[in-house]
XYZ file of C-alpha atoms in Angstrom:
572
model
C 127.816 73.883 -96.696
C 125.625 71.459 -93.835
C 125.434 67.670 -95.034
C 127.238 68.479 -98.170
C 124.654 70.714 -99.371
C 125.316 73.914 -99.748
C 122.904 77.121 -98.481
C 122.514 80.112 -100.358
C 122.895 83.330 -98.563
C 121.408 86.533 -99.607
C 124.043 89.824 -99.678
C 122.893 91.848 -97.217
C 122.952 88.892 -94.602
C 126.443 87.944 -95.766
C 127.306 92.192 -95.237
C 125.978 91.676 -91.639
C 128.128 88.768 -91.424
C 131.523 90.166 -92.467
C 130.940 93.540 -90.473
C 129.907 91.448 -87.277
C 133.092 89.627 -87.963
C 135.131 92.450 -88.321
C 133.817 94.570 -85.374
C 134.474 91.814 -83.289
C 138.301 91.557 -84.445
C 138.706 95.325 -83.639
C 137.295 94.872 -80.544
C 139.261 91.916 -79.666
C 142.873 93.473 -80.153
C 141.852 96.706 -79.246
C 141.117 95.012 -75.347
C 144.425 93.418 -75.857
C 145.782 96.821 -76.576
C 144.112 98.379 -73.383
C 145.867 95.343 -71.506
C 148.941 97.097 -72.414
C 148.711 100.215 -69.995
C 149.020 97.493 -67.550
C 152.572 96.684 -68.662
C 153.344 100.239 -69.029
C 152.585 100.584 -64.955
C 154.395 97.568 -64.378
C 157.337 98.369 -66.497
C 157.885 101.880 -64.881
C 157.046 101.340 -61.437
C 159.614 98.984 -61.493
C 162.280 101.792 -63.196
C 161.507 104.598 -60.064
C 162.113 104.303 -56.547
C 159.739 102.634 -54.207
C 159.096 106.166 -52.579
C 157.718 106.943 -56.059
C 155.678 103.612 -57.220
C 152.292 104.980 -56.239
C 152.666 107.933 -57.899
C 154.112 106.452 -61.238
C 150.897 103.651 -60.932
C 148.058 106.754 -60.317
C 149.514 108.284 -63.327
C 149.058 105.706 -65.555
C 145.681 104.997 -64.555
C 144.965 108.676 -64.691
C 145.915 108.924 -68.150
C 143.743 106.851 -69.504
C 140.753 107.826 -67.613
C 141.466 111.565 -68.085
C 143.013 111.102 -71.620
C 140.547 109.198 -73.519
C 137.349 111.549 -71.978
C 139.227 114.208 -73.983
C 140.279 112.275 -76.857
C 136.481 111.768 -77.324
C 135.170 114.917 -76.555
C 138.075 117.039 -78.162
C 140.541 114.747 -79.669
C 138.809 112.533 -82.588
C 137.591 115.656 -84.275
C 140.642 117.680 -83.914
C 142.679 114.524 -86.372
C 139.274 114.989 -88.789
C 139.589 118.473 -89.290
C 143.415 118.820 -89.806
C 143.798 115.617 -91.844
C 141.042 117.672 -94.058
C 141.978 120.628 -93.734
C 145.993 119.846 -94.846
C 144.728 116.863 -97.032
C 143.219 119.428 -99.759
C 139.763 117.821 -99.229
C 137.151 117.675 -97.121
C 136.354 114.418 -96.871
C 137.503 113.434 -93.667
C 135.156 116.668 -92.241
C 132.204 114.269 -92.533
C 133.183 112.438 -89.506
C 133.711 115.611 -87.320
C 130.815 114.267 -85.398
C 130.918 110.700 -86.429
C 131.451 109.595 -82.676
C 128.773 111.598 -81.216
C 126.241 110.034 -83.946
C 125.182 106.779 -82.440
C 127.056 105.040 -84.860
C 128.084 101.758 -83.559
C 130.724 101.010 -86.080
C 131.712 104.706 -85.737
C 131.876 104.384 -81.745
C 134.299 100.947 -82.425
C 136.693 102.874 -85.102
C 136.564 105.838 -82.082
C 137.936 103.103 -79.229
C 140.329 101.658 -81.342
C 142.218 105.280 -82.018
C 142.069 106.177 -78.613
C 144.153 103.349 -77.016
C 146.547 104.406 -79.545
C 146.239 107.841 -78.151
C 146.510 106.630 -74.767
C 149.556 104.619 -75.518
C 151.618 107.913 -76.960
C 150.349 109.735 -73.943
C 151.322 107.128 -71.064
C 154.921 107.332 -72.841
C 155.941 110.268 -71.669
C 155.062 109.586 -67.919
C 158.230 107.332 -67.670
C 160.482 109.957 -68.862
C 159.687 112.706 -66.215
C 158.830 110.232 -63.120
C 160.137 111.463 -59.516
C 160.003 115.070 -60.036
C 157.234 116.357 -62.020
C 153.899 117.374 -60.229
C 150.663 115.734 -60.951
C 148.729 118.442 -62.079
C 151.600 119.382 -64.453
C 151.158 115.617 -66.007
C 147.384 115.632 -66.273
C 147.635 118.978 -67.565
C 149.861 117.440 -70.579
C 147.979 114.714 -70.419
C 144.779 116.519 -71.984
C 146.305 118.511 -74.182
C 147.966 115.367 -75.584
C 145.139 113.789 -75.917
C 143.208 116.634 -77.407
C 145.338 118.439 -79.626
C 149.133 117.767 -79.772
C 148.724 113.574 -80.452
C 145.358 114.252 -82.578
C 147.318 116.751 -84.933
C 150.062 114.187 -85.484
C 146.938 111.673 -86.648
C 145.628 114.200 -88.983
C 148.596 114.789 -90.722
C 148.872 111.170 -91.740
C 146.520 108.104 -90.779
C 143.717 110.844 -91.534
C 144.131 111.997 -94.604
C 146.390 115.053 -94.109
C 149.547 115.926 -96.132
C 151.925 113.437 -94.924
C 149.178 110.513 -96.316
C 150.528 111.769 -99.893
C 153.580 113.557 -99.362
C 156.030 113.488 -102.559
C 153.038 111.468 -103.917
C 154.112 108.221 -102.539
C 152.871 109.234 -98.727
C 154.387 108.723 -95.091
C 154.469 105.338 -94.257
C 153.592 104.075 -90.824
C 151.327 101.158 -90.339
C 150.583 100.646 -86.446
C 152.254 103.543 -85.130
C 156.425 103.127 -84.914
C 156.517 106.909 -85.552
C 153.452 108.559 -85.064
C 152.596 106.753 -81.738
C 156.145 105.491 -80.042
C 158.513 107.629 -81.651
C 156.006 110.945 -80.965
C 155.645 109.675 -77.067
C 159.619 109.333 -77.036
C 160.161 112.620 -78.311
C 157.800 114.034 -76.231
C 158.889 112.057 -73.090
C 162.802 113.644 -74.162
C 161.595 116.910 -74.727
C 159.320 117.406 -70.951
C 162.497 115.665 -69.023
C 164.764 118.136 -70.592
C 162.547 121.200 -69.824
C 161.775 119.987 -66.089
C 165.671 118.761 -65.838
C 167.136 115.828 -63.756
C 166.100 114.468 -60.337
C 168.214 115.422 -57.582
C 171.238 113.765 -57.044
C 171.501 112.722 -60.712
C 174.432 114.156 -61.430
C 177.330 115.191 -58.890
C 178.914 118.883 -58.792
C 182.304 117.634 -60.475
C 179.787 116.844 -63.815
C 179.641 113.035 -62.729
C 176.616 110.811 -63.410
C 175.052 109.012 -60.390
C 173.063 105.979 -61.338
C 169.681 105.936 -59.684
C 168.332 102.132 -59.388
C 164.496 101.433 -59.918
C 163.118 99.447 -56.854
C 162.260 96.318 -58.670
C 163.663 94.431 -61.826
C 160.853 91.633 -61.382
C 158.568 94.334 -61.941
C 159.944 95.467 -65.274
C 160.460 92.603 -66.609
C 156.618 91.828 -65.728
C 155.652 95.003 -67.408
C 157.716 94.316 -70.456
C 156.459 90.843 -71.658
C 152.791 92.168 -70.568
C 153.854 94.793 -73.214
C 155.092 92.260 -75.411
C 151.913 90.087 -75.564
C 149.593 93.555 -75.926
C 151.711 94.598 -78.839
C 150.675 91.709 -80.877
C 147.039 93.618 -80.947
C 149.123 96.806 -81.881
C 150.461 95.173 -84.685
C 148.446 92.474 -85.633
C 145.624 93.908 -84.621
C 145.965 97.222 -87.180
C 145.106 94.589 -90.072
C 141.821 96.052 -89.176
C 139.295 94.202 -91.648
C 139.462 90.354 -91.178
C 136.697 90.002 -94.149
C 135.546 91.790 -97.497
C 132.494 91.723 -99.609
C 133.465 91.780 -103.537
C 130.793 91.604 -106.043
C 128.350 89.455 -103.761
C 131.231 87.230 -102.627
C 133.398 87.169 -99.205
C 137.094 87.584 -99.393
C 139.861 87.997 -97.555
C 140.333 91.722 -96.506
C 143.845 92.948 -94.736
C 143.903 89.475 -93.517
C 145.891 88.642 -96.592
C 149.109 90.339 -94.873
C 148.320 89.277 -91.378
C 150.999 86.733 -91.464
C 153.847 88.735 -92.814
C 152.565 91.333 -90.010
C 152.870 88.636 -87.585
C 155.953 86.961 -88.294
C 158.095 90.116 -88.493
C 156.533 91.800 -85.451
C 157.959 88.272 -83.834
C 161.679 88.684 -85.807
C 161.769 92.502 -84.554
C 161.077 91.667 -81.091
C 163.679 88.986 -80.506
C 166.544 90.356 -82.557
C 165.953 93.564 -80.786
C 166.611 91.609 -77.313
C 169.677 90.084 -79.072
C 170.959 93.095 -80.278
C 170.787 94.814 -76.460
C 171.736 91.813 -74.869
C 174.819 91.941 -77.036
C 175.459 95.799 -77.073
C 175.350 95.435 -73.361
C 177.407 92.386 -72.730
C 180.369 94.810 -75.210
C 180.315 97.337 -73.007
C 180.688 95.642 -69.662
C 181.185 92.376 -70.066
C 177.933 91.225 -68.794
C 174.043 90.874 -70.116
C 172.256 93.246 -68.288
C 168.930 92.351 -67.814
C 167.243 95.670 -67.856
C 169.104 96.241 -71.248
C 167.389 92.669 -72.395
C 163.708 93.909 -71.455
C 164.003 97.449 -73.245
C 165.788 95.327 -76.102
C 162.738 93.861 -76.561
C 160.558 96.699 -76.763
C 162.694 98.756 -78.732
C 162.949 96.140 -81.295
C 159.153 95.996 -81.643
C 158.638 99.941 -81.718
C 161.286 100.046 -84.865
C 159.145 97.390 -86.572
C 155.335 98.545 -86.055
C 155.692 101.898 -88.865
C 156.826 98.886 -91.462
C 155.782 95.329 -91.079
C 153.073 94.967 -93.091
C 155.387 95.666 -96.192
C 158.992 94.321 -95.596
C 161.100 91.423 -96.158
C 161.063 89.107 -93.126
C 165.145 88.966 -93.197
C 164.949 93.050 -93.070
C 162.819 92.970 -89.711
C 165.522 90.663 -88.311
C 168.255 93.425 -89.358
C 165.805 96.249 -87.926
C 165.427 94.837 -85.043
C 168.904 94.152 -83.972
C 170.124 98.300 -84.766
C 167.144 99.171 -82.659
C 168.669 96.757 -79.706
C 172.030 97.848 -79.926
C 171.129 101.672 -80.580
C 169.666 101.146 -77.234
C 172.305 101.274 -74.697
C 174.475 104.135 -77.090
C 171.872 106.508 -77.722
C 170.710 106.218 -73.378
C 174.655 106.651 -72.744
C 174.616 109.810 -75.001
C 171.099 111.262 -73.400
C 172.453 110.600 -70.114
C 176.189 112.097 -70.763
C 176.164 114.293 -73.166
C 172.375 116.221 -73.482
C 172.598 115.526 -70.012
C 168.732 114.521 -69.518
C 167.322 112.713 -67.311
C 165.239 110.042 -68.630
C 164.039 107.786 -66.103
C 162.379 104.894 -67.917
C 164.731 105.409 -70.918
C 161.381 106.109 -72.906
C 163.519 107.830 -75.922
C 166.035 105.451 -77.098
C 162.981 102.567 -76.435
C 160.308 104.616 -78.187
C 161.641 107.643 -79.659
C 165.055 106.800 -81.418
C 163.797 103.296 -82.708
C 160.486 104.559 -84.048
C 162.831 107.250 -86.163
C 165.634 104.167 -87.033
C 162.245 101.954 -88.256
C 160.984 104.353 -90.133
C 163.919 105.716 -91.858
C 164.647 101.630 -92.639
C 161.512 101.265 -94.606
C 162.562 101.506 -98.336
C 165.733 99.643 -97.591
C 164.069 96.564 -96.344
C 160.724 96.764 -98.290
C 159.062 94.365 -100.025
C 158.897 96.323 -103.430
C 162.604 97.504 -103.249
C 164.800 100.572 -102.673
C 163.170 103.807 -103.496
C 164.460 107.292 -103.100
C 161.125 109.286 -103.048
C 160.155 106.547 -100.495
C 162.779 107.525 -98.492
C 162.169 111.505 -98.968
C 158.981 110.896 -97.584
C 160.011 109.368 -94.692
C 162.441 112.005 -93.529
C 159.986 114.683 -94.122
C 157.051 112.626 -91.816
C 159.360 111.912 -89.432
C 160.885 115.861 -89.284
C 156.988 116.563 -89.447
C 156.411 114.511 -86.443
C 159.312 115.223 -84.208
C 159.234 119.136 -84.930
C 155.226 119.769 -83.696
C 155.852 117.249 -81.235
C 158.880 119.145 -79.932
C 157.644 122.241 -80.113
C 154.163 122.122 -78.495
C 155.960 119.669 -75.695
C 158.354 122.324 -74.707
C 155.719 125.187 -75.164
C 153.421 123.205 -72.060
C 155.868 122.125 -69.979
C 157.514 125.689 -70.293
C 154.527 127.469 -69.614
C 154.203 125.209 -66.808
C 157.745 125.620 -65.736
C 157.428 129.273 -65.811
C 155.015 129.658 -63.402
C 156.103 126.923 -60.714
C 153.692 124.321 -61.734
C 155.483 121.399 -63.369
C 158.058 120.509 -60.893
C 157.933 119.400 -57.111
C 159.523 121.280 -53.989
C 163.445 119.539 -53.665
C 161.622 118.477 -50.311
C 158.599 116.442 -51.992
C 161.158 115.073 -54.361
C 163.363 113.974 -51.547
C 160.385 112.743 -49.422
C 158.882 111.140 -52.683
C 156.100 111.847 -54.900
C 153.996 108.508 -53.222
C 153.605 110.855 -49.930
C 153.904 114.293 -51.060
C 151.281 114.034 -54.137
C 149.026 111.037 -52.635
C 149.330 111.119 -48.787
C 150.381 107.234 -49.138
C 152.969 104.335 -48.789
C 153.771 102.113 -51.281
C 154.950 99.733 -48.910
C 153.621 101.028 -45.520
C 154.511 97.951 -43.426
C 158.281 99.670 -43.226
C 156.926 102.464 -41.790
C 153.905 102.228 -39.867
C 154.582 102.750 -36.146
C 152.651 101.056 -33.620
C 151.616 104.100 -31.704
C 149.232 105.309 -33.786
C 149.612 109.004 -33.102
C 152.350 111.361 -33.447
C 155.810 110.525 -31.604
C 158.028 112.812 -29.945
C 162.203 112.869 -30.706
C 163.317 112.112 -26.989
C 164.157 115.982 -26.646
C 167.310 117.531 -26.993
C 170.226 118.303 -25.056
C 171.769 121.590 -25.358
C 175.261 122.588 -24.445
C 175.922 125.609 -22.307
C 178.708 128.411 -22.556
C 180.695 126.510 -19.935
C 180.496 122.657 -21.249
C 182.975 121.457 -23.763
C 181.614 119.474 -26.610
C 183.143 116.882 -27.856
C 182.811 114.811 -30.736
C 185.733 112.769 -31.335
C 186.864 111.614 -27.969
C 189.824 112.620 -28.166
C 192.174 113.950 -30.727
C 193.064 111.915 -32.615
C 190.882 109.131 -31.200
C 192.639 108.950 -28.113
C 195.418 106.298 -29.936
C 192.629 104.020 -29.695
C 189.960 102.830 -32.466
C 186.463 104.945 -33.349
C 183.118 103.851 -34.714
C 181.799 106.774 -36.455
C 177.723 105.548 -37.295
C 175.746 108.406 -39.270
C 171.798 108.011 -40.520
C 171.260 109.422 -43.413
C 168.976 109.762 -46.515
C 168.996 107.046 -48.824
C 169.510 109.955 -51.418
C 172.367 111.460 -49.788
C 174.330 107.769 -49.494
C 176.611 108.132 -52.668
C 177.756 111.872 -51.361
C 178.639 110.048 -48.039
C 180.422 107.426 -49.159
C 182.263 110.246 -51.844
C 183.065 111.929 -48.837
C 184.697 109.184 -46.369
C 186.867 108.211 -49.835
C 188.243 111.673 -49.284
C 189.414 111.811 -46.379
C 191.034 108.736 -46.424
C 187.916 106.390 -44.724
C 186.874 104.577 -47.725
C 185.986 101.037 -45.575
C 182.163 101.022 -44.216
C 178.925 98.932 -43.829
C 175.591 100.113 -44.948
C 172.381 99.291 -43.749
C 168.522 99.785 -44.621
C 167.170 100.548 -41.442
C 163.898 103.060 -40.729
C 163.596 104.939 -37.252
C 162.001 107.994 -36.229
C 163.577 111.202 -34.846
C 163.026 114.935 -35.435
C 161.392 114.783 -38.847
C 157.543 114.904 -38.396
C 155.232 112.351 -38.416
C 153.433 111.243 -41.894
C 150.168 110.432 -42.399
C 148.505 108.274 -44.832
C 146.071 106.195 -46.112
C 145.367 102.715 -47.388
C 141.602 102.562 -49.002
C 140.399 106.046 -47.603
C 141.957 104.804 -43.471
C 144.091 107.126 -42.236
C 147.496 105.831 -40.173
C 150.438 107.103 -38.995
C 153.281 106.568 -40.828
C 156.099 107.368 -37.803
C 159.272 105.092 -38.584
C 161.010 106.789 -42.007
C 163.229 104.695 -44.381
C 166.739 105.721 -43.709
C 170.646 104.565 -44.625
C 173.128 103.735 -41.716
C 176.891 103.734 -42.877
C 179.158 103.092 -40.004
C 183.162 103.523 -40.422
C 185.659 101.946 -38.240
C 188.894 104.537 -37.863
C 192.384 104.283 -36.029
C 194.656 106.739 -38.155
C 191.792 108.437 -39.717
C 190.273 111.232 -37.091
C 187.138 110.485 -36.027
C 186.260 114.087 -36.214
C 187.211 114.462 -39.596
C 185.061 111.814 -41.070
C 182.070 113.237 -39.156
C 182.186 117.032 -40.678
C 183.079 115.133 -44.015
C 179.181 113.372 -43.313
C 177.531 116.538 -42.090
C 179.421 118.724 -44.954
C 177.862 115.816 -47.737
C 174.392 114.193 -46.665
C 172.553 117.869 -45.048
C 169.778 119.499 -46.825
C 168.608 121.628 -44.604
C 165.421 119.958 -44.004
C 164.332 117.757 -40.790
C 165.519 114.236 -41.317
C 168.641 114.954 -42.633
C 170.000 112.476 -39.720
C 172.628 112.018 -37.480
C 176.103 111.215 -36.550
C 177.362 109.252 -33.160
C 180.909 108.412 -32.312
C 181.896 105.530 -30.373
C 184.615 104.130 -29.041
C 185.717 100.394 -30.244
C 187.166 98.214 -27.482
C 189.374 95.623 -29.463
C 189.329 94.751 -33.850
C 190.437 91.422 -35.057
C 191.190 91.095 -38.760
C 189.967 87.516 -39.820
C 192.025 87.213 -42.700
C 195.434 87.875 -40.896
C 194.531 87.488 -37.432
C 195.988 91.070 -36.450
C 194.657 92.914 -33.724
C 194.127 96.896 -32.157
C 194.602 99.298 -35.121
C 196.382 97.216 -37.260
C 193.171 95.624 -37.436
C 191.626 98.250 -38.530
């Protein structure tokens, strides 16, 4: 209408209207959902140690670029032919080739499919960070991307069996299940198969928690996340516009708001819900807790919000926060798997809890056959995703090419698999070239060597002052508690001694990286040996490897205790 007149339009322009419009929609979110991989490198570098940050960041960016080159070659027309073949028709054969056609609306459908593709596939590189080689990832990576994800597609959003299963079909709108909970499953299965980092849990069975570098970067990562997922969600009501009998309608717009406002309820009640689990357990809110609350709430809602009551996504989401911190407690202490990034309770046990909540929060009521079908998609789902994820990282396993040497892992993945330093300015000496260790002194057949000082300590006080691994700090500090030395200080310092000189690179310019991060615990001792607390230190923090550190023993002139004022040993 222009002036209050209004201008006839003939169909075929008002076709070429709605398509534009809705090509430009798909485009849109699917953008937004690429913006996502950025929170997914955020969220996990944050979760690994800053010896591992540049290798956690390549991978992400690798799987993209290496994972959607085979989704289009390989991957698109893998999901066509099984969702045909298992479907009972052939229907969905006819777009084997639809992305190799020229087809422009073909090539936009394509792009939209593969950043869900590359979202299952950059799941899985959280759960296996700090130990598992490169090659071994980009390895999965393509055969994620090419067969094992595509499979999982055909079997449902392509027309397979699942689409119609018990003749009510496998519901999943935007992916809770068939994208999240199939990357969480995966990520679960390839951490179990490669098994924990070193130093995750102690000889006695104990658990030793292994803090990610930065919580600012998480939390960066996750509301990045957050803000993508709305074009994960939103963004799956796919046609904006309709043409009916000459006129323009409303296509899947007309659920867009329901989509919205319960991908919004899921999300926050899923923060609640971890925020409060956590805050049970210990007392406090733990922030980390808070962030995956979030996401785990919006995973459990994606398979179902285009069809449920908006009071049922509010219930959804708050299981999926509190299921957080219980089902990580019972991966970590009971299956005993080390998940780094906590991708399965976030992605994997959420996306089963949302989709197994469907017909008891739907909009058209309770049905059983509704609820049949679910189980079998989701046994569907986890069993091929389970089973070809252990088959590749076994094969990989079995012939010594998924896992790191113990001394990579130790050095960290940023230097062993890249030649670089996340943070170089901690390490880069100023001599540019290699440095020697100041020699050694040797003790012949006919000096005493003495460690102590005396035995024991002379009567007087010792400062025992060890370097060690950052790694090898809890074992220390097990160790002094043993022996009776539980007081110390601990320090981040770096230094350079006998382990060789690194070098690496910043932009393709080499420098020498000749100062290495290290851990200095010193313990005062009067009634404690001084001797004894050193062979407790050797016995606990050596690997065998140069760098392991060492020990020095000094003796202490005078102590004054500040709260009593006390003096000499009783200071101490």
């Amino acid at each position: 209408m222009i002036g209050g007149a209004t201008i006839p339009l003939q169909a075929g322009g008002m076709e070429a209207v709605v398509e534009s419009v809705n090509l430009v929609w798909v485009l849109t979110v699917t953008f937004l959902i690429f913006f996502m991989h950025a929170g997914f490198a955020m969220l996990e570098a944050g979760q690994v140690r800053a010896k591992n940050v540049a290798n956690q960041l390549t991978k992400n960016m690798l799987t993209w670029s290496i994972g959607v080159v085979a989704f289009f070659l390989v991957g698109a027309g893998v999901s066509s032919v099984v969702g045909g073949l298992t479907g009972g028709s052939g229907a969905a054969l006819a777009d084997l080739t639809a992305v190799w056609s020229g087809d422009s609306a073909a090539w936009v459908s394509w792009l939209f499919g593969a950043v869900f593709a590359m979202t299952a596939a950059t799941i899985v590189s959280g759960a296996v960070a700090g130990r598992c080689k490169l090659r071994a990832y980009v390895g999965y990576t393509i055969l994620l991307a090419a067969i094992i994800y595509p499979v999982v597609t055909g079997f449902t959003w392509a027309g397979g069996f699942l689409a119609d299963v018990l003749g009510v079909g496998f519901h999943d709108f935007a992916g809770g299940m068939i994208v999240h909970g199939m990357g969480g499953i995966a990520g679960l299965t390839a951490a179990w198969v490669l098994g924990p980092r070193i130093g995750r849990y102690g000889t006695d069975g104990s658990v030793n928690v292994i803090p990610g570098h930065s919580l600012s970067f998480a939390v960066l990562g996750t509301l990045i996340l957050c803000f993508g997922w709305y074009g994960f969600n939103v963004g799956t009501a796919a046609a904006p516009l309709a043409m009916a009998e000459g006129t323009v309608e409303l296509g899947s717009f007309s659920y867009v708001g329901r989509v919205a406002l319960t991908t919004t309820l899921g999300m926050a009640a899923g923060a609640i819900g971890a925020g409060a689990a956590s805050f049970a357990k210990t007392r406090k809110v733990d922030t980390l807790y808070v962030a995956n609350g979030m996401l785990a709430g919006l995973v459990s809602i994606t398979s179902i919000t285009d069809a449920i009551v908006w009071p049922g996504a509010v219930a959804v989401g708050l299981l999926a926060g509190i299921q957080l911190p219980l089902v990580f407690e019972f991966v970590e202490k009971r299956l005993r798997i080390d998940d780094v990034c906590a991708v399965f309770p976030v992605h994997g046990s959420a996306g089963v809890l949302g989709a197994l909540a469907f017909p008891f929060v739907a909009v058209d009521g309770f049905a059983v056959d509704v609820l049949a079908a679910q189980v079998v998609g989701i046994a569907v789902i986890a069993g091929w995703t389970i089973v070809a994820t252990a088959a590749v990282f076994g094969a990989l396993k079995a012939v010594g090419q998924a896992r790191v040497t113990p001394e990579h892992e130790r050095d960290g993945l940023d230097s062993a698999e890249h030649g670089v330093d996340t943070y170089p300015e901690f390490g880069l000496g100023d001599s540019g070239g290699p440095v020697a260790d100041g020699g050694a002194v040797h003790a012949t057949a006919d000096e005493e060597v003495r460690t102590d000082g005396g035995v024991p300590n002379d009567g007087g006080i010792k400062m025992v002052t060890a370097v060690v691994r950052p790694d090898k700090l809890g074992a220390v500090k097990s160790a002094l508690a043993e022996v009776g030395a539980p007081s110390l200080t601990v320090t981040n310092v770096s230094g350079r001694g006998s382990q060789p000189v690194k070098k690496g690179q910043w932009r393709g310019e080499e420098y020498t990286v000749d100062l290495h991060q290290k851990v200095k615990v010193e313990c005062v001792v009067a009634d404690i040996a001084a001797d004894d607390v050193v062979e407790a230190i050797v016995e606990r923090a050596a690997t065998g490897q140069p760098g392991d550190g060492k020990v020095f023993v000094t003796p202490v002139e005078d102590a004054a205790q500040i709260r009593t004022g006390s003096r000499g040993r009783e200071a101490v």
